[in-house]
Amino acid sequence: MTHLDKEDFRRGVYDVVRSIPYGRATSYGAIAKAIGYPNMSRLVGRVMGECNSTISGIPAHRVVNSQGVLSAKEAFGNSNEMQKLLEEEGVNIINDRIINWKKVFWDPTEELTIE
């Protein structure tokens, strides 16, 4: 993709996020890279901020920053909701950071399979 079509971008972000496996997480930057816009991680963050995982079916709680930090937890209303959702999937978190980030990290550029 060379020209940024906002709807295509949003659709691409949501497609990747829907593919994140249960108990895993990825970063804004990894999603941006996977959809062909490696320098657009902030825009991925904005798109994620527009959705609510409980309403849209998008597991937005599985998207964190590149260090495994729950940087957008305020987008979930209750500041502990994002952590609660991840912990229900078996992800361990201390001080808003995913423990064993390298193990939990799902890289869509390597692991995404498109059907």
Coordinates of N, CA and C in Angstrom, one line a residue:
M1 N 0.8 -1.2 0.0 CA 0.0 0.0 0.0 C 0.9 1.2 0.0
T2 N 0.7 2.1 -1.0 CA 1.5 3.3 -1.0 C 0.7 4.5 -0.5
H3 N -0.6 4.7 -1.0 CA -1.4 5.8 -0.6 C -2.3 5.3 0.6
L4 N -2.3 6.1 1.7 CA -3.0 5.6 2.8 C -4.5 5.8 2.7
D5 N -5.2 4.7 2.6 CA -6.7 4.8 2.6 C -7.1 4.4 4.0
K6 N -7.8 5.4 4.7 CA -8.0 5.2 6.1 C -8.9 4.0 6.4
E7 N -9.9 3.7 5.5 CA -10.7 2.5 5.8 C -10.0 1.2 5.6
D8 N -9.1 1.2 4.5 CA -8.3 0.0 4.3 C -7.3 -0.2 5.5
F9 N -6.8 0.9 5.9 CA -5.8 0.8 7.1 C -6.6 0.3 8.3
R10 N -7.7 0.8 8.6 CA -8.5 0.4 9.8 C -8.9 -1.1 9.6
R11 N -9.3 -1.5 8.5 CA -9.7 -2.9 8.2 C -8.5 -3.8 8.4
G12 N -7.3 -3.4 7.9 CA -6.1 -4.2 8.1 C -5.7 -4.3 9.5
V13 N -5.8 -3.2 10.3 CA -5.5 -3.3 11.7 C -6.4 -4.3 12.4
Y14 N -7.7 -4.2 12.1 CA -8.7 -5.0 12.8 C -8.5 -6.5 12.4
D15 N -8.2 -6.7 11.1 CA -7.9 -8.1 10.7 C -6.7 -8.7 11.4
V16 N -5.7 -8.0 11.6 CA -4.5 -8.5 12.4 C -4.9 -8.7 13.8
V17 N -5.6 -7.7 14.4 CA -5.9 -7.8 15.9 C -6.8 -9.0 16.1
R18 N -7.8 -9.3 15.2 CA -8.7 -10.5 15.3 C -7.9 -11.8 15.3
S19 N -6.7 -11.7 14.7 CA -5.9 -12.9 14.5 C -5.0 -13.2 15.7
I20 N -4.8 -12.3 16.6 CA -3.9 -12.5 17.8 C -4.5 -13.6 18.6
P21 N -3.7 -14.7 18.8 CA -4.2 -15.8 19.6 C -4.5 -15.5 21.0
Y22 N -5.4 -16.2 21.6 CA -5.7 -16.2 23.0 C -4.5 -16.4 23.8
G23 N -4.3 -15.5 24.8 CA -3.1 -15.6 25.7 C -1.8 -15.0 25.1
R24 N -1.9 -14.4 24.0 CA -0.8 -13.7 23.4 C -1.1 -12.2 23.2
A25 N -0.1 -11.4 22.9 CA -0.2 -10.0 22.7 C 0.7 -9.5 21.6
T26 N 0.5 -8.4 21.0 CA 1.4 -7.8 20.0 C 1.5 -6.3 20.3
S27 N 2.3 -5.7 19.5 CA 2.5 -4.2 19.6 C 1.9 -3.5 18.5
Y28 N 1.7 -2.2 18.7 CA 1.2 -1.3 17.7 C 2.1 -1.3 16.5
G29 N 3.4 -1.3 16.7 CA 4.4 -1.3 15.6 C 4.4 -2.5 14.8
A30 N 4.2 -3.7 15.5 CA 4.2 -5.0 14.8 C 3.0 -5.0 13.9
I31 N 1.9 -4.5 14.3 CA 0.7 -4.4 13.5 C 0.9 -3.5 12.3
A32 N 1.5 -2.3 12.5 CA 1.7 -1.4 11.4 C 2.6 -2.0 10.4
K33 N 3.7 -2.7 10.8 CA 4.6 -3.4 9.9 C 3.9 -4.5 9.1
A34 N 3.0 -5.2 9.8 CA 2.3 -6.4 9.1 C 1.4 -5.9 8.1
I35 N 0.8 -4.7 8.2 CA -0.1 -4.2 7.2 C 0.5 -3.3 6.1
G36 N 1.9 -3.2 6.2 CA 2.6 -2.5 5.2 C 2.9 -1.0 5.5
Y37 N 2.7 -0.6 6.7 CA 2.9 0.8 7.1 C 3.8 0.8 8.4
P38 N 5.1 0.4 8.2 CA 5.9 0.3 9.4 C 6.2 1.5 10.3
N39 N 5.9 2.7 9.7 CA 6.1 3.9 10.5 C 4.8 4.5 11.0
M40 N 3.7 3.7 11.1 CA 2.4 4.2 11.4 C 1.9 3.6 12.7
S41 N 2.8 3.3 13.7 CA 2.3 2.7 14.9 C 1.4 3.6 15.7
R42 N 1.6 4.9 15.6 CA 0.7 5.8 16.4 C -0.7 5.8 15.8
L43 N -0.8 5.7 14.5 CA -2.1 5.6 13.8 C -2.8 4.3 14.2
V44 N -2.0 3.2 14.3 CA -2.6 2.0 14.8 C -3.2 2.2 16.2
G45 N -2.4 2.9 17.0 CA -2.9 3.2 18.4 C -4.2 4.0 18.4
R46 N -4.3 4.9 17.4 CA -5.6 5.7 17.3 C -6.7 4.8 16.9
V47 N -6.5 4.0 15.9 CA -7.5 3.1 15.5 C -8.0 2.2 16.6
M48 N -7.0 1.7 17.4 CA -7.4 0.8 18.5 C -8.2 1.6 19.6
G49 N -7.8 2.9 19.7 CA -8.6 3.7 20.7 C -10.0 3.9 20.3
E50 N -10.3 3.8 19.0 CA -11.7 4.0 18.5 C -12.6 2.8 18.8
C51 N -12.0 1.6 19.0 CA -12.8 0.4 19.2 C -12.9 0.0 20.7
N52 N -13.9 -0.7 21.0 CA -14.1 -1.2 22.3 C -14.3 -2.7 22.2
S53 N -13.4 -3.5 22.7 CA -13.4 -5.0 22.5 C -14.6 -5.6 22.9
T54 N -15.3 -5.1 23.9 CA -16.5 -5.8 24.4 C -17.7 -5.5 23.4
I55 N -17.6 -4.4 22.7 CA -18.7 -4.1 21.7 C -18.4 -4.6 20.3
S56 N -17.2 -4.4 19.8 CA -16.9 -4.7 18.5 C -16.3 -6.1 18.2
G57 N -16.0 -6.9 19.2 CA -15.4 -8.2 19.0 C -14.0 -8.1 18.7
I58 N -13.4 -7.0 18.8 CA -11.9 -6.8 18.5 C -11.2 -7.0 19.8
P59 N -10.3 -7.9 19.9 CA -9.6 -8.1 21.2 C -8.5 -7.1 21.4
A60 N -8.9 -5.8 21.6 CA -8.0 -4.7 21.7 C -7.1 -4.8 22.9
H61 N -7.5 -5.5 23.9 CA -6.7 -5.7 25.1 C -5.4 -6.4 24.8
R62 N -5.3 -7.1 23.7 CA -4.1 -7.8 23.3 C -3.0 -7.0 22.6
V63 N -3.3 -5.7 22.5 CA -2.4 -4.8 21.8 C -1.8 -3.8 22.8
V64 N -0.4 -3.9 22.9 CA 0.3 -3.1 23.9 C 1.5 -2.4 23.2
N65 N 2.3 -1.6 24.0 CA 3.4 -1.0 23.3 C 4.6 -2.0 23.1
S66 N 5.6 -1.5 22.5 CA 6.7 -2.4 22.1 C 7.5 -3.0 23.2
Q67 N 7.3 -2.5 24.4 CA 8.0 -3.0 25.6 C 7.1 -3.9 26.4
G68 N 5.8 -4.2 25.9 CA 4.9 -5.0 26.7 C 4.2 -4.3 27.8
V69 N 4.1 -2.9 27.7 CA 3.5 -2.1 28.7 C 2.0 -1.8 28.2
L70 N 1.1 -1.9 29.2 CA -0.3 -1.6 28.9 C -0.5 -0.1 28.8
S71 N -0.1 0.5 27.7 CA 0.0 1.9 27.6 C -1.4 2.6 27.3
A72 N -2.3 1.8 26.9 CA -3.7 2.4 26.5 C -4.8 1.9 27.4
K73 N -4.4 1.5 28.7 CA -5.4 0.9 29.5 C -6.6 1.9 29.9
E74 N -6.3 3.2 29.8 CA -7.4 4.1 30.1 C -8.5 4.1 29.0
A75 N -8.2 3.5 27.8 CA -9.2 3.4 26.8 C -10.3 2.4 27.1
F76 N -10.1 1.6 28.1 CA -11.0 0.6 28.6 C -12.0 1.1 29.6
G77 N -11.9 2.4 29.9 CA -12.8 2.9 31.0 C -12.3 2.6 32.4
N78 N -12.5 1.4 32.8 CA -12.0 1.0 34.1 C -10.5 0.7 33.9
S79 N -9.6 1.4 34.6 CA -8.2 1.3 34.3 C -7.6 -0.1 34.5
N80 N -8.3 -1.0 35.2 CA -7.8 -2.3 35.4 C -8.4 -3.3 34.4
E81 N -9.3 -2.9 33.6 CA -10.0 -3.8 32.7 C -9.1 -4.5 31.7
M82 N -8.2 -3.8 31.1 CA -7.2 -4.3 30.1 C -6.4 -5.4 30.8
Q83 N -5.9 -5.1 32.0 CA -5.1 -6.1 32.7 C -5.9 -7.3 33.1
K84 N -7.1 -7.1 33.5 CA -8.0 -8.2 33.9 C -8.3 -9.1 32.7
L85 N -8.6 -8.6 31.6 CA -8.8 -9.4 30.4 C -7.6 -10.2 30.0
L86 N -6.4 -9.6 30.1 CA -5.2 -10.3 29.7 C -4.9 -11.4 30.8
E87 N -5.1 -11.1 32.0 CA -4.8 -12.1 33.1 C -5.8 -13.3 33.0
E88 N -7.0 -13.0 32.6 CA -8.0 -14.1 32.4 C -7.5 -15.0 31.3
E89 N -6.7 -14.6 30.4 CA -6.1 -15.4 29.3 C -4.8 -16.0 29.7
G90 N -4.4 -15.8 31.0 CA -3.1 -16.4 31.5 C -1.9 -15.6 31.3
V91 N -2.1 -14.3 31.0 CA -0.9 -13.4 30.8 C -0.6 -12.8 32.2
N92 N 0.6 -12.9 32.6 CA 1.0 -12.3 33.9 C 1.5 -10.9 33.7
I93 N 1.0 -10.0 34.6 CA 1.3 -8.5 34.5 C 1.7 -8.0 35.9
I94 N 2.8 -7.3 35.9 CA 3.2 -6.6 37.1 C 3.5 -5.1 36.7
N95 N 3.0 -4.2 37.5 CA 3.2 -2.8 37.3 C 2.9 -2.4 35.8
D96 N 1.8 -2.8 35.3 CA 1.3 -2.5 33.9 C 2.2 -3.0 32.8
R97 N 3.1 -4.0 33.1 CA 4.0 -4.6 32.1 C 3.8 -6.1 32.1
I98 N 3.7 -6.6 30.8 CA 3.6 -8.1 30.7 C 4.9 -8.7 31.0
I99 N 4.8 -9.7 31.9 CA 6.0 -10.5 32.3 C 6.2 -11.5 31.2
N100 N 7.5 -11.8 30.9 CA 7.9 -12.7 29.9 C 7.4 -12.2 28.5
W101 N 7.5 -10.9 28.3 CA 7.0 -10.3 27.1 C 7.5 -11.0 25.8
K102 N 8.7 -11.4 25.8 CA 9.2 -12.1 24.5 C 8.5 -13.4 24.3
K103 N 8.1 -14.1 25.3 CA 7.3 -15.3 25.2 C 5.9 -15.1 24.8
V104 N 5.3 -14.0 25.3 CA 3.9 -13.7 25.1 C 3.7 -13.0 23.7
F105 N 4.7 -12.3 23.3 CA 4.7 -11.5 22.0 C 4.4 -12.3 20.8
W106 N 3.4 -11.9 20.1 CA 3.0 -12.6 18.8 C 3.3 -11.6 17.7
D107 N 4.2 -12.1 16.8 CA 4.7 -11.3 15.7 C 3.9 -11.6 14.4
P108 N 3.0 -10.7 14.1 CA 2.1 -11.0 12.9 C 2.9 -11.1 11.6
T109 N 4.1 -10.5 11.5 CA 4.8 -10.6 10.3 C 5.4 -12.0 10.1
E110 N 5.5 -12.8 11.2 CA 6.0 -14.1 11.1 C 5.0 -15.2 11.4
E111 N 4.0 -14.9 12.2 CA 3.0 -15.9 12.6 C 1.6 -15.8 12.0
L112 N 1.3 -14.7 11.3 CA 0.0 -14.5 10.8 C -0.2 -15.4 9.5
T113 N -1.3 -16.1 9.5 CA -1.7 -16.9 8.4 C -3.0 -16.4 7.9
I114 N -3.0 -16.0 6.6 CA -4.2 -15.5 6.0 C -4.9 -16.6 5.3
E115 N -6.2 -16.8 5.6 CA -7.0 -17.9 5.0 C -7.8 -17.3 3.8

